[in-house]
Short mmCIF file of C-alpha atoms in Angstrom, two decimals:
data_model
loop_
_atom_site.label_atom_id
_atom_site.label_comp_id
_atom_site.label_asym_id
_atom_site.label_seq_id
_atom_site.Cartn_x
_atom_site.Cartn_y
_atom_site.Cartn_z
CA UNK K 1 -43.68 18.09 2.51
CA UNK K 2 -44.81 14.59 3.47
CA UNK K 3 -41.32 13.57 4.58
CA UNK K 4 -40.78 16.71 6.62
CA UNK K 5 -44.09 16.31 8.45
CA UNK K 6 -43.49 12.61 9.09
CA UNK K 7 -39.94 13.24 10.33
CA UNK K 8 -41.14 15.86 12.79
CA UNK K 9 -43.98 13.65 14.05
CA UNK K 10 -41.62 10.71 14.58
CA UNK K 11 -38.93 12.83 16.20
CA UNK K 12 -41.38 14.03 18.85
CA UNK K 13 -41.95 10.36 19.71
CA UNK K 14 -38.27 9.46 19.84
CA UNK K 15 -38.18 7.56 16.51
CA UNK K 16 -35.52 8.38 13.95
CA UNK K 17 -36.66 8.87 10.36
CA UNK K 18 -33.84 6.60 9.20
CA UNK K 19 -36.07 3.62 9.99
CA UNK K 20 -38.70 4.93 7.56
CA UNK K 21 -36.06 5.22 4.85
CA UNK K 22 -34.89 1.69 5.63
CA UNK K 23 -38.46 0.40 5.39
CA UNK K 24 -38.96 2.02 1.97
CA UNK K 25 -35.60 0.67 0.83
CA UNK K 26 -36.66 -2.79 2.04
CA UNK K 27 -39.93 -2.61 0.08
CA UNK K 28 -38.14 -1.34 -3.03
CA UNK K 29 -35.59 -4.15 -2.96
CA UNK K 30 -38.33 -6.67 -2.10
CA UNK K 31 -40.50 -5.87 -5.10
CA UNK K 32 -37.44 -5.64 -7.36
CA UNK K 33 -36.16 -9.07 -6.32
CA UNK K 34 -39.68 -10.50 -6.65
CA UNK K 35 -39.87 -9.17 -10.21
CA UNK K 36 -36.42 -10.58 -10.98
CA UNK K 37 -37.43 -14.06 -9.81
CA UNK K 38 -41.00 -14.05 -11.12
CA UNK K 39 -40.22 -15.14 -14.73
CA UNK K 40 -38.94 -18.43 -13.33
CA UNK K 41 -42.58 -19.38 -12.72
CA UNK K 42 -43.40 -18.64 -16.38
CA UNK K 43 -41.08 -21.10 -18.13
CA UNK K 44 -43.72 -23.74 -18.75
CA UNK K 45 -46.66 -21.39 -19.51
CA UNK K 46 -44.60 -19.45 -22.06
CA UNK K 47 -43.30 -22.65 -23.63
CA UNK K 48 -46.85 -24.03 -23.96
CA UNK K 49 -48.33 -20.83 -25.41
CA UNK K 50 -45.59 -19.73 -27.80
CA UNK K 51 -43.72 -22.98 -28.47
CA UNK K 52 -40.41 -21.53 -27.28
CA UNK K 53 -37.91 -24.01 -25.87
CA UNK K 54 -36.62 -23.80 -22.31
CA UNK K 55 -33.22 -22.84 -23.69
CA UNK K 56 -34.65 -19.94 -25.73
CA UNK K 57 -36.60 -18.55 -22.77
CA UNK K 58 -33.65 -19.05 -20.43
CA UNK K 59 -31.31 -17.12 -22.72
CA UNK K 60 -33.61 -14.09 -22.46
CA UNK K 61 -33.87 -14.44 -18.71
CA UNK K 62 -30.08 -14.73 -18.43
CA UNK K 63 -29.73 -11.19 -19.77
CA UNK K 64 -31.64 -9.78 -16.81
CA UNK K 65 -29.26 -11.43 -14.36
CA UNK K 66 -26.21 -10.10 -16.20
CA UNK K 67 -27.57 -6.54 -16.30
CA UNK K 68 -28.69 -6.80 -12.67
CA UNK K 69 -25.08 -7.32 -11.68
CA UNK K 70 -23.18 -5.23 -14.23
CA UNK K 71 -25.21 -2.13 -13.41
CA UNK K 72 -24.30 -2.36 -9.71
CA UNK K 73 -21.09 -0.27 -9.79
CA UNK K 74 -22.75 2.35 -12.02
CA UNK K 75 -25.95 2.41 -9.93
CA UNK K 76 -23.83 3.72 -7.06
CA UNK K 77 -22.71 6.61 -9.28
CA UNK K 78 -26.30 7.36 -10.35
CA UNK K 79 -27.50 7.42 -6.74
CA UNK K 80 -24.73 9.82 -5.76
CA UNK K 81 -25.39 12.11 -8.72
CA UNK K 82 -29.19 12.06 -8.86
CA UNK K 83 -30.29 10.82 -5.43
CA UNK K 84 -31.97 7.76 -3.98
CA UNK K 85 -35.53 8.92 -4.60
CA UNK K 86 -35.17 9.60 -8.33
CA UNK K 87 -33.31 6.37 -9.05
CA UNK K 88 -35.70 4.23 -6.97
CA UNK K 89 -38.78 5.69 -8.66
CA UNK K 90 -37.29 5.33 -12.13
CA UNK K 91 -36.27 1.72 -11.45
CA UNK K 92 -39.72 0.76 -10.19
CA UNK K 93 -41.36 2.39 -13.22
CA UNK K 94 -39.08 0.41 -15.57
CA UNK K 95 -39.89 -2.87 -13.80
CA UNK K 96 -43.63 -2.22 -13.95
CA UNK K 97 -43.44 -1.24 -17.63
CA UNK K 98 -41.38 -4.29 -18.57
CA UNK K 99 -43.77 -6.71 -16.87
CA UNK K 100 -46.92 -5.01 -18.12
CA UNK K 101 -45.85 -4.66 -21.75
CA UNK K 102 -44.82 -8.32 -21.81
CA UNK K 103 -48.46 -9.34 -21.50
CA UNK K 104 -48.88 -8.12 -25.11
CA UNK K 105 -45.77 -9.77 -26.58
CA UNK K 106 -45.98 -12.28 -29.40
CA UNK K 107 -42.34 -12.82 -30.49
CA UNK K 108 -39.20 -14.05 -28.77
CA UNK K 109 -37.28 -10.81 -29.40
CA UNK K 110 -39.89 -8.96 -27.37
CA UNK K 111 -39.15 -11.26 -24.44
CA UNK K 112 -35.46 -10.39 -24.78
CA UNK K 113 -36.22 -6.66 -24.76
CA UNK K 114 -38.85 -6.58 -22.00
CA UNK K 115 -37.77 -9.28 -19.57
CA UNK K 116 -34.10 -9.21 -20.53
CA UNK K 117 -33.14 -5.55 -21.02
CA UNK K 118 -35.91 -3.53 -19.34
CA UNK K 119 -36.35 -5.80 -16.33
CA UNK K 120 -32.58 -6.23 -16.01
CA UNK K 121 -31.93 -2.48 -16.02
CA UNK K 122 -34.78 -1.72 -13.62
CA UNK K 123 -33.77 -4.36 -11.09
CA UNK K 124 -30.07 -3.52 -11.54
CA UNK K 125 -30.69 0.03 -10.34
CA UNK K 126 -32.11 -1.33 -7.08
CA UNK K 127 -29.58 -4.10 -6.43
CA UNK K 128 -27.57 -4.46 -3.21
CA UNK K 129 -26.09 -1.03 -3.89
CA UNK K 130 -29.38 0.57 -2.82
CA UNK K 131 -29.19 -1.17 0.56
CA UNK K 132 -25.54 -0.20 1.02
CA UNK K 133 -26.32 3.43 0.13
CA UNK K 134 -29.22 3.63 2.59
CA UNK K 135 -27.08 2.10 5.34
CA UNK K 136 -24.13 4.42 4.67
CA UNK K 137 -26.12 7.65 4.31
CA UNK K 138 -28.65 7.21 7.10
CA UNK K 139 -26.95 5.07 9.77
CA UNK K 140 -23.82 5.58 11.84
CA UNK K 141 -24.75 2.70 14.14
CA UNK K 142 -26.33 -0.69 13.39
CA UNK K 143 -25.24 -0.62 9.76
CA UNK K 144 -24.58 -4.35 9.78
CA UNK K 145 -28.07 -5.13 11.06
CA UNK K 146 -29.64 -2.75 8.55
CA UNK K 147 -27.67 -4.22 5.64
CA UNK K 148 -28.62 -7.74 6.74
CA UNK K 149 -32.32 -6.84 6.86
CA UNK K 150 -32.19 -5.11 3.48
CA UNK K 151 -30.32 -8.04 1.93
CA UNK K 152 -32.96 -10.42 3.30
CA UNK K 153 -35.62 -8.53 1.33
CA UNK K 154 -34.94 -10.81 -1.65
CA UNK K 155 -36.10 -13.79 0.39
CA UNK K 156 -39.21 -11.96 1.54
CA UNK K 157 -40.15 -11.05 -2.02
CA UNK K 158 -39.84 -14.67 -3.03
CA UNK K 159 -41.79 -15.78 0.04
CA UNK K 160 -44.73 -13.52 -0.75
CA UNK K 161 -45.03 -13.43 -4.52
CA UNK K 162 -43.94 -16.78 -5.98
CA UNK K 163 -46.74 -18.93 -4.45
CA UNK K 164 -49.22 -16.19 -5.35
CA UNK K 165 -47.94 -16.10 -8.95
CA UNK K 166 -48.12 -19.90 -9.27
CA UNK K 167 -51.71 -19.88 -8.02
CA UNK K 168 -52.73 -17.10 -10.41
CA UNK K 169 -51.06 -18.88 -13.34
CA UNK K 170 -52.94 -22.07 -12.56
CA UNK K 171 -56.35 -20.39 -12.31
CA UNK K 172 -56.15 -17.30 -14.54
CA UNK K 173 -53.05 -17.54 -16.75
CA UNK K 174 -49.59 -16.01 -16.64
CA UNK K 175 -50.70 -12.54 -17.78
CA UNK K 176 -52.79 -12.03 -14.65
CA UNK K 177 -49.89 -13.26 -12.50
CA UNK K 178 -47.81 -10.15 -13.24
CA UNK K 179 -50.51 -7.85 -11.83
CA UNK K 180 -49.48 -8.02 -8.11
CA UNK K 181 -45.89 -7.06 -8.96
CA UNK K 182 -46.98 -4.20 -11.23
CA UNK K 183 -49.38 -2.84 -8.59
CA UNK K 184 -46.68 -3.24 -5.94
CA UNK K 185 -44.15 -1.32 -8.04
CA UNK K 186 -46.53 1.58 -8.55
CA UNK K 187 -47.56 1.72 -4.88
CA UNK K 188 -43.98 1.59 -3.58
CA UNK K 189 -42.92 4.17 -6.17
CA UNK K 190 -45.55 6.54 -4.77
CA UNK K 191 -44.27 5.90 -1.22
CA UNK K 192 -40.68 6.52 -2.31
CA UNK K 193 -41.63 9.77 -4.07
CA UNK K 194 -43.44 11.09 -0.99
CA UNK K 195 -41.24 9.86 1.86
CA UNK K 196 -37.79 8.84 0.59
CA UNK K 197 -34.99 11.36 0.97
CA UNK K 198 -31.38 11.05 -0.12
CA UNK K 199 -29.69 12.11 3.12
CA UNK K 200 -30.81 12.93 6.68
CA UNK K 201 -29.38 16.46 6.37
CA UNK K 202 -32.19 17.28 3.92
CA UNK K 203 -34.57 16.95 6.85
CA UNK K 204 -32.31 18.71 9.34
CA UNK K 205 -31.31 15.42 10.96
CA UNK K 206 -28.07 13.68 11.80
CA UNK K 207 -27.69 10.03 10.74
CA UNK K 208 -29.00 7.46 13.20
CA UNK K 209 -26.49 7.00 16.00
CA UNK K 210 -24.45 10.08 15.09
CA UNK K 211 -23.72 12.85 17.56
CA UNK K 212 -26.80 15.13 17.39
CA UNK K 213 -24.58 18.11 18.24
CA UNK K 214 -22.84 17.83 14.90
CA UNK K 215 -24.04 20.33 12.27
CA UNK K 216 -26.79 19.05 10.00
CA UNK K 217 -26.22 21.23 6.95
CA UNK K 218 -26.59 19.48 3.62
CA UNK K 219 -23.18 18.28 2.52
CA UNK K 220 -21.88 19.17 -0.89
CA UNK K 221 -22.85 16.29 -3.15
CA UNK K 222 -20.15 13.97 -4.42
CA UNK K 223 -20.43 13.76 -8.20
CA UNK K 224 -17.98 11.15 -9.44
CA UNK K 225 -17.75 10.59 -13.16
CA UNK K 226 -18.84 7.37 -14.82
CA UNK K 227 -15.24 6.25 -15.34
CA UNK K 228 -14.74 5.95 -11.57
CA UNK K 229 -16.04 2.34 -11.39
CA UNK K 230 -13.57 1.36 -14.13
CA UNK K 231 -10.71 2.94 -12.21
CA UNK K 232 -11.84 1.09 -9.09
CA UNK K 233 -11.92 -2.17 -11.07
CA UNK K 234 -8.41 -1.57 -12.43
CA UNK K 235 -7.10 -1.03 -8.91
CA UNK K 236 -8.92 -4.05 -7.46
CA UNK K 237 -7.77 -6.37 -10.23
CA UNK K 238 -4.21 -6.15 -8.87
CA UNK K 239 -5.36 -7.72 -5.58
CA UNK K 240 -5.71 -11.52 -5.43
CA UNK K 241 -8.48 -11.21 -2.82
CA UNK K 242 -10.67 -9.53 -5.44
CA UNK K 243 -10.36 -12.51 -7.77
CA UNK K 244 -11.04 -15.07 -5.04
CA UNK K 245 -14.14 -13.21 -3.81
CA UNK K 246 -15.31 -12.64 -7.39
CA UNK K 247 -14.85 -16.31 -8.26
CA UNK K 248 -16.64 -17.62 -5.19
CA UNK K 249 -19.44 -15.08 -5.65
CA UNK K 250 -19.74 -16.24 -9.28
CA UNK K 251 -20.39 -19.72 -7.87
CA UNK K 252 -22.88 -18.21 -5.41
CA UNK K 253 -24.96 -16.78 -8.25
CA UNK K 254 -24.50 -19.94 -10.31
CA UNK K 255 -25.97 -22.08 -7.51
CA UNK K 256 -28.82 -19.80 -6.36
CA UNK K 257 -30.76 -17.30 -8.46
CA UNK K 258 -29.55 -18.57 -11.82
CA UNK K 259 -30.33 -22.23 -11.13
CA UNK K 260 -32.86 -22.67 -8.33
CA UNK K 261 -34.77 -19.40 -8.50
CA UNK K 262 -35.12 -19.63 -12.29
CA UNK K 263 -35.55 -23.37 -12.88
CA UNK K 264 -36.77 -24.94 -9.63
CA UNK K 265 -40.48 -24.92 -10.53
CA UNK K 266 -39.73 -26.42 -13.95
CA UNK K 267 -37.35 -28.94 -12.34
CA UNK K 268 -40.06 -30.07 -9.93
CA UNK K 269 -42.47 -30.40 -12.85
CA UNK K 270 -40.12 -32.97 -14.40
CA UNK K 271 -40.65 -35.09 -11.27
CA UNK K 272 -44.44 -34.68 -11.28
CA UNK K 273 -44.70 -31.89 -8.70
CA UNK K 274 -47.20 -29.18 -9.64
CA UNK K 275 -46.27 -25.49 -9.83
CA UNK K 276 -48.08 -24.35 -6.66
CA UNK K 277 -46.41 -26.82 -4.24
CA UNK K 278 -43.07 -26.22 -5.99
CA UNK K 279 -43.48 -22.47 -5.47
CA UNK K 280 -44.36 -23.19 -1.84
CA UNK K 281 -41.01 -24.98 -1.44
CA UNK K 282 -39.32 -21.89 -2.87
CA UNK K 283 -41.22 -19.81 -0.33
CA UNK K 284 -39.97 -22.16 2.40
CA UNK K 285 -36.43 -21.61 1.12
CA UNK K 286 -37.10 -17.88 1.32
CA UNK K 287 -38.28 -18.16 4.92
CA UNK K 288 -35.14 -20.04 5.99
CA UNK K 289 -33.04 -17.61 3.99
CA UNK K 290 -34.53 -14.62 5.83
CA UNK K 291 -33.42 -16.13 9.13
CA UNK K 292 -30.08 -17.31 7.75
CA UNK K 293 -29.10 -13.96 6.24
CA UNK K 294 -29.82 -11.93 9.37
CA UNK K 295 -28.08 -14.57 11.46
CA UNK K 296 -25.11 -14.50 9.09
CA UNK K 297 -24.80 -10.75 9.60
CA UNK K 298 -24.61 -11.34 13.36
CA UNK K 299 -22.08 -14.16 12.97
CA UNK K 300 -19.90 -12.19 10.56
CA UNK K 301 -19.14 -9.66 13.32
CA UNK K 302 -17.93 -12.44 15.64
CA UNK K 303 -16.22 -15.19 13.66
CA UNK K 304 -13.67 -15.66 10.89
CA UNK K 305 -15.67 -14.86 7.75
CA UNK K 306 -13.67 -17.32 5.67
CA UNK K 307 -14.78 -20.18 7.91
CA UNK K 308 -18.39 -19.02 7.67
CA UNK K 309 -18.20 -19.03 3.88
CA UNK K 310 -16.57 -22.46 3.95
CA UNK K 311 -19.63 -23.86 5.76
CA UNK K 312 -22.14 -21.91 3.66
CA UNK K 313 -20.74 -23.05 0.32
CA UNK K 314 -20.04 -26.57 1.56
CA UNK K 315 -23.55 -27.17 2.91
CA UNK K 316 -25.10 -25.63 -0.18
CA UNK K 317 -23.03 -27.86 -2.45
CA UNK K 318 -23.98 -31.01 -0.55
CA UNK K 319 -27.67 -30.07 -0.57
CA UNK K 320 -27.62 -29.53 -4.35
CA UNK K 321 -25.87 -32.83 -5.00
CA UNK K 322 -28.50 -34.53 -2.83
CA UNK K 323 -31.49 -32.78 -4.47
CA UNK K 324 -31.95 -35.19 -7.44
CA UNK K 325 -32.03 -38.06 -4.91
CA UNK K 326 -34.65 -36.46 -2.65
CA UNK K 327 -37.51 -38.19 -4.57
CA UNK K 328 -39.15 -34.74 -4.51
CA UNK K 329 -41.29 -35.83 -1.58
CA UNK K 330 -42.55 -33.45 1.10
CA UNK K 331 -39.94 -34.72 3.55
CA UNK K 332 -37.08 -34.64 1.04
CA UNK K 333 -37.85 -31.16 -0.28
CA UNK K 334 -38.40 -29.79 3.23
CA UNK K 335 -34.98 -31.06 4.25
CA UNK K 336 -33.45 -29.50 1.13
CA UNK K 337 -35.26 -26.20 1.75
CA UNK K 338 -33.88 -26.00 5.29
CA UNK K 339 -30.19 -26.67 4.52
CA UNK K 340 -30.20 -24.82 1.21
CA UNK K 341 -32.33 -21.91 2.38
CA UNK K 342 -30.28 -21.08 5.48
CA UNK K 343 -27.30 -20.10 3.30
CA UNK K 344 -28.98 -18.77 0.14
CA UNK K 345 -27.96 -15.12 0.69
CA UNK K 346 -26.04 -15.78 3.92
CA UNK K 347 -22.86 -15.46 1.86
CA UNK K 348 -23.38 -11.71 1.40
CA UNK K 349 -22.44 -10.33 4.88
CA UNK K 350 -19.15 -12.32 5.15
CA UNK K 351 -18.22 -11.44 1.57
CA UNK K 352 -18.90 -7.75 2.22
CA UNK K 353 -16.80 -7.90 5.39
CA UNK K 354 -13.86 -9.55 3.61
CA UNK K 355 -14.07 -7.01 0.78
CA UNK K 356 -14.20 -4.12 3.27
CA UNK K 357 -11.10 -5.44 5.02
CA UNK K 358 -9.18 -5.74 1.73
CA UNK K 359 -10.02 -2.43 0.02
CA UNK K 360 -10.14 1.23 0.96
CA UNK K 361 -13.44 2.74 2.03
CA UNK K 362 -13.60 5.35 -0.73
CA UNK K 363 -13.90 2.78 -3.49
CA UNK K 364 -15.05 -0.17 -1.40
CA UNK K 365 -18.71 0.03 -2.47
CA UNK K 366 -17.78 0.16 -6.16
CA UNK K 367 -15.36 -2.76 -5.81
CA UNK K 368 -18.04 -4.81 -4.08
CA UNK K 369 -20.32 -3.79 -6.96
CA UNK K 370 -17.90 -5.52 -9.35
CA UNK K 371 -17.76 -8.58 -7.09
CA UNK K 372 -21.56 -8.62 -7.13
CA UNK K 373 -21.45 -8.30 -10.93
CA UNK K 374 -19.55 -11.60 -10.99
CA UNK K 375 -22.33 -13.08 -8.84
CA UNK K 376 -24.88 -12.09 -11.45
CA UNK K 377 -22.73 -13.34 -14.33
CA UNK K 378 -22.80 -16.68 -12.52
CA UNK K 379 -26.57 -16.37 -12.31
CA UNK K 380 -26.79 -15.65 -16.03
CA UNK K 381 -24.54 -18.62 -16.81
CA UNK K 382 -26.73 -21.00 -14.81
CA UNK K 383 -30.00 -19.53 -16.10
CA UNK K 384 -28.91 -20.15 -19.68
CA UNK K 385 -26.82 -23.28 -19.11
CA UNK K 386 -29.44 -25.15 -17.10
CA UNK K 387 -32.08 -24.30 -19.68
CA UNK K 388 -29.83 -25.53 -22.47
CA UNK K 389 -29.12 -28.73 -20.53
CA UNK K 390 -32.85 -29.32 -20.08
CA UNK K 391 -33.47 -28.73 -23.81
CA UNK K 392 -30.70 -31.03 -25.04
CA UNK K 393 -30.64 -33.77 -22.38
CA UNK K 394 -34.27 -33.49 -21.17
CA UNK K 395 -33.05 -33.30 -17.56
CA UNK K 396 -31.66 -30.69 -15.18
CA UNK K 397 -29.55 -33.18 -13.21
CA UNK K 398 -26.16 -32.43 -14.84
CA UNK K 399 -26.62 -28.72 -14.14
CA UNK K 400 -27.57 -29.39 -10.50
CA UNK K 401 -24.58 -31.69 -9.95
CA UNK K 402 -22.22 -29.18 -11.60
CA UNK K 403 -23.47 -26.36 -9.37
CA UNK K 404 -23.06 -28.54 -6.29
CA UNK K 405 -19.49 -29.45 -7.24
CA UNK K 406 -18.67 -25.78 -7.90
CA UNK K 407 -19.88 -24.91 -4.39
CA UNK K 408 -17.54 -27.49 -2.86
CA UNK K 409 -14.62 -25.99 -4.81
CA UNK K 410 -15.62 -22.48 -3.65
CA UNK K 411 -15.72 -23.69 -0.04
CA UNK K 412 -12.04 -24.63 -0.28
CA UNK K 413 -10.99 -21.68 -2.45
CA UNK K 414 -12.18 -19.11 0.09
CA UNK K 415 -9.16 -19.90 2.26
CA UNK K 416 -6.97 -18.34 -0.44
CA UNK K 417 -8.15 -15.02 1.00
CA UNK K 418 -5.59 -13.87 3.59
CA UNK K 419 -6.67 -14.14 7.20
CA UNK K 420 -8.30 -10.83 8.20
CA UNK K 421 -6.49 -8.62 10.68
CA UNK K 422 -7.44 -9.39 14.26
CA UNK K 423 -8.98 -5.94 14.55
CA UNK K 424 -11.60 -7.00 12.05
CA UNK K 425 -12.80 -9.86 14.26
CA UNK K 426 -12.84 -9.98 18.07
CA UNK K 427 -9.84 -12.03 19.15
CA UNK K 428 -11.74 -14.34 21.44
CA UNK K 429 -14.27 -15.09 18.76
CA UNK K 430 -11.65 -15.87 16.13
CA UNK K 431 -10.10 -18.43 18.40
CA UNK K 432 -13.50 -19.94 19.07
CA UNK K 433 -14.23 -20.18 15.37
#
C-alpha cells in the first residue's frame, strides 16, 4: 500500500519509482558494508577485554569475508526465487541480531558464530548482487551510473560509521558502538518492507528508460535451482578470462577490505596514532573512494578497461608499499588516503565490464558472483594473515609489503585478458587510452 501510493504520487510529478528503489538499495548496501567493516575498529578493545590475540580475532573476522563472497552467486538465486524485499529484510535482521547478541558474548567461539557466520551470511545476502539486481530489474537506461552509485555505498558506510564507532568506543566502550548500526539496520528494514518492490511491473510500471507503451504485466518469475551457480562456474572455468579476473579480484580483496579495512586502525595504533584519527583517515579514504568509483564507472564506458585496471592496481600497490614509510603523519596519511582511496572500489566497474564482454548475459551475474567470491577469499586471507603476522612478528609491515607487491603483479596480469571487441568500447576512446 505504501509503495503503490508513493509510486502514484511520484509519477504525477514526473519521477520514476525506480529511484526510490535505488535509494533503498543504496541504504541497505551502505549499512551492510558498514557492519562488515565495523569489527575492524574492535580489534584492540576485544583483545584488552578478553585477552584474545589479534590472530584469534582476525580468524573469526576472516570467516565473514569468505561468506560475504561465497554467498554472492546463491544470493542471486534467492532474490529471483523470493524477491528483493524478503531477502533484504532478512539480511538486515541477521546483521542486527549478530551485532546485538555479540554484546553479551564471553567466549571466542561466540565471536566466530556471531561475527563470523551470522554477520557473514547477513552481509553476503546484500553484497554487490543486490545492486546488480536492482539495476537489472528497474533500469533500462543509466544502469552503469546506478551500479556505480550502489557500489560506492560501501565507501559511504565507512565514511559515516567508522569515525562514529571509534568515538563511541573511546568514550563509552565497544558495546555501545554497535548501537548505530543496529538501529540503522532496523530502520532500513522497515523502509524496505514498506517501499521496496521486486520489479516495476508489480506497481504497473515499466523499468526506467523503457518504452512506456510496452505491457506492464508481471512477468512469470524465473526460479532457477540452486545448482545453477555451480553449472555457471563449471562453464566459466573453461575460460582463461575467468581465472585472470578471479585472480586479480582476489588481490583486490587482499589489498582492501581484508587488510586496510580490518587492520588499519590497529596498524596506526602501532605507530602511536589513536583510534579516532585513524578512523578519520579511513573516512577520508571512503570519501575519495566514493568519487573514484563513480568516476571509474564513467571511464569504463570510454576507455580500455584493462588499462584502467592496470593503473588502479599499480597505484594501489605503490601506495601500500609507501605506507610504512609515511611516518603516519597528517601529511603522509592524507597523501596515502588520496591515492589509495581513489581506486579502492574503482576496480569493480571495469571488472564487471570485462566479465560482461567475456560471458553470456544469462549467466553473467552468477559468473561475476564467483569472481566476487574470489575477491572475498582474498579479503579473508588478508584478514587472517595480517593478524597472524602481527601476532608472530609484532608488526604489520610484511603483510602490507606483500599486498603491495601482489597489486603490482595484478596490474601486469590484467593484460592476459584478451582485448575487448571494439563494440564494447568506443573506437575513438580506445585509441586515446
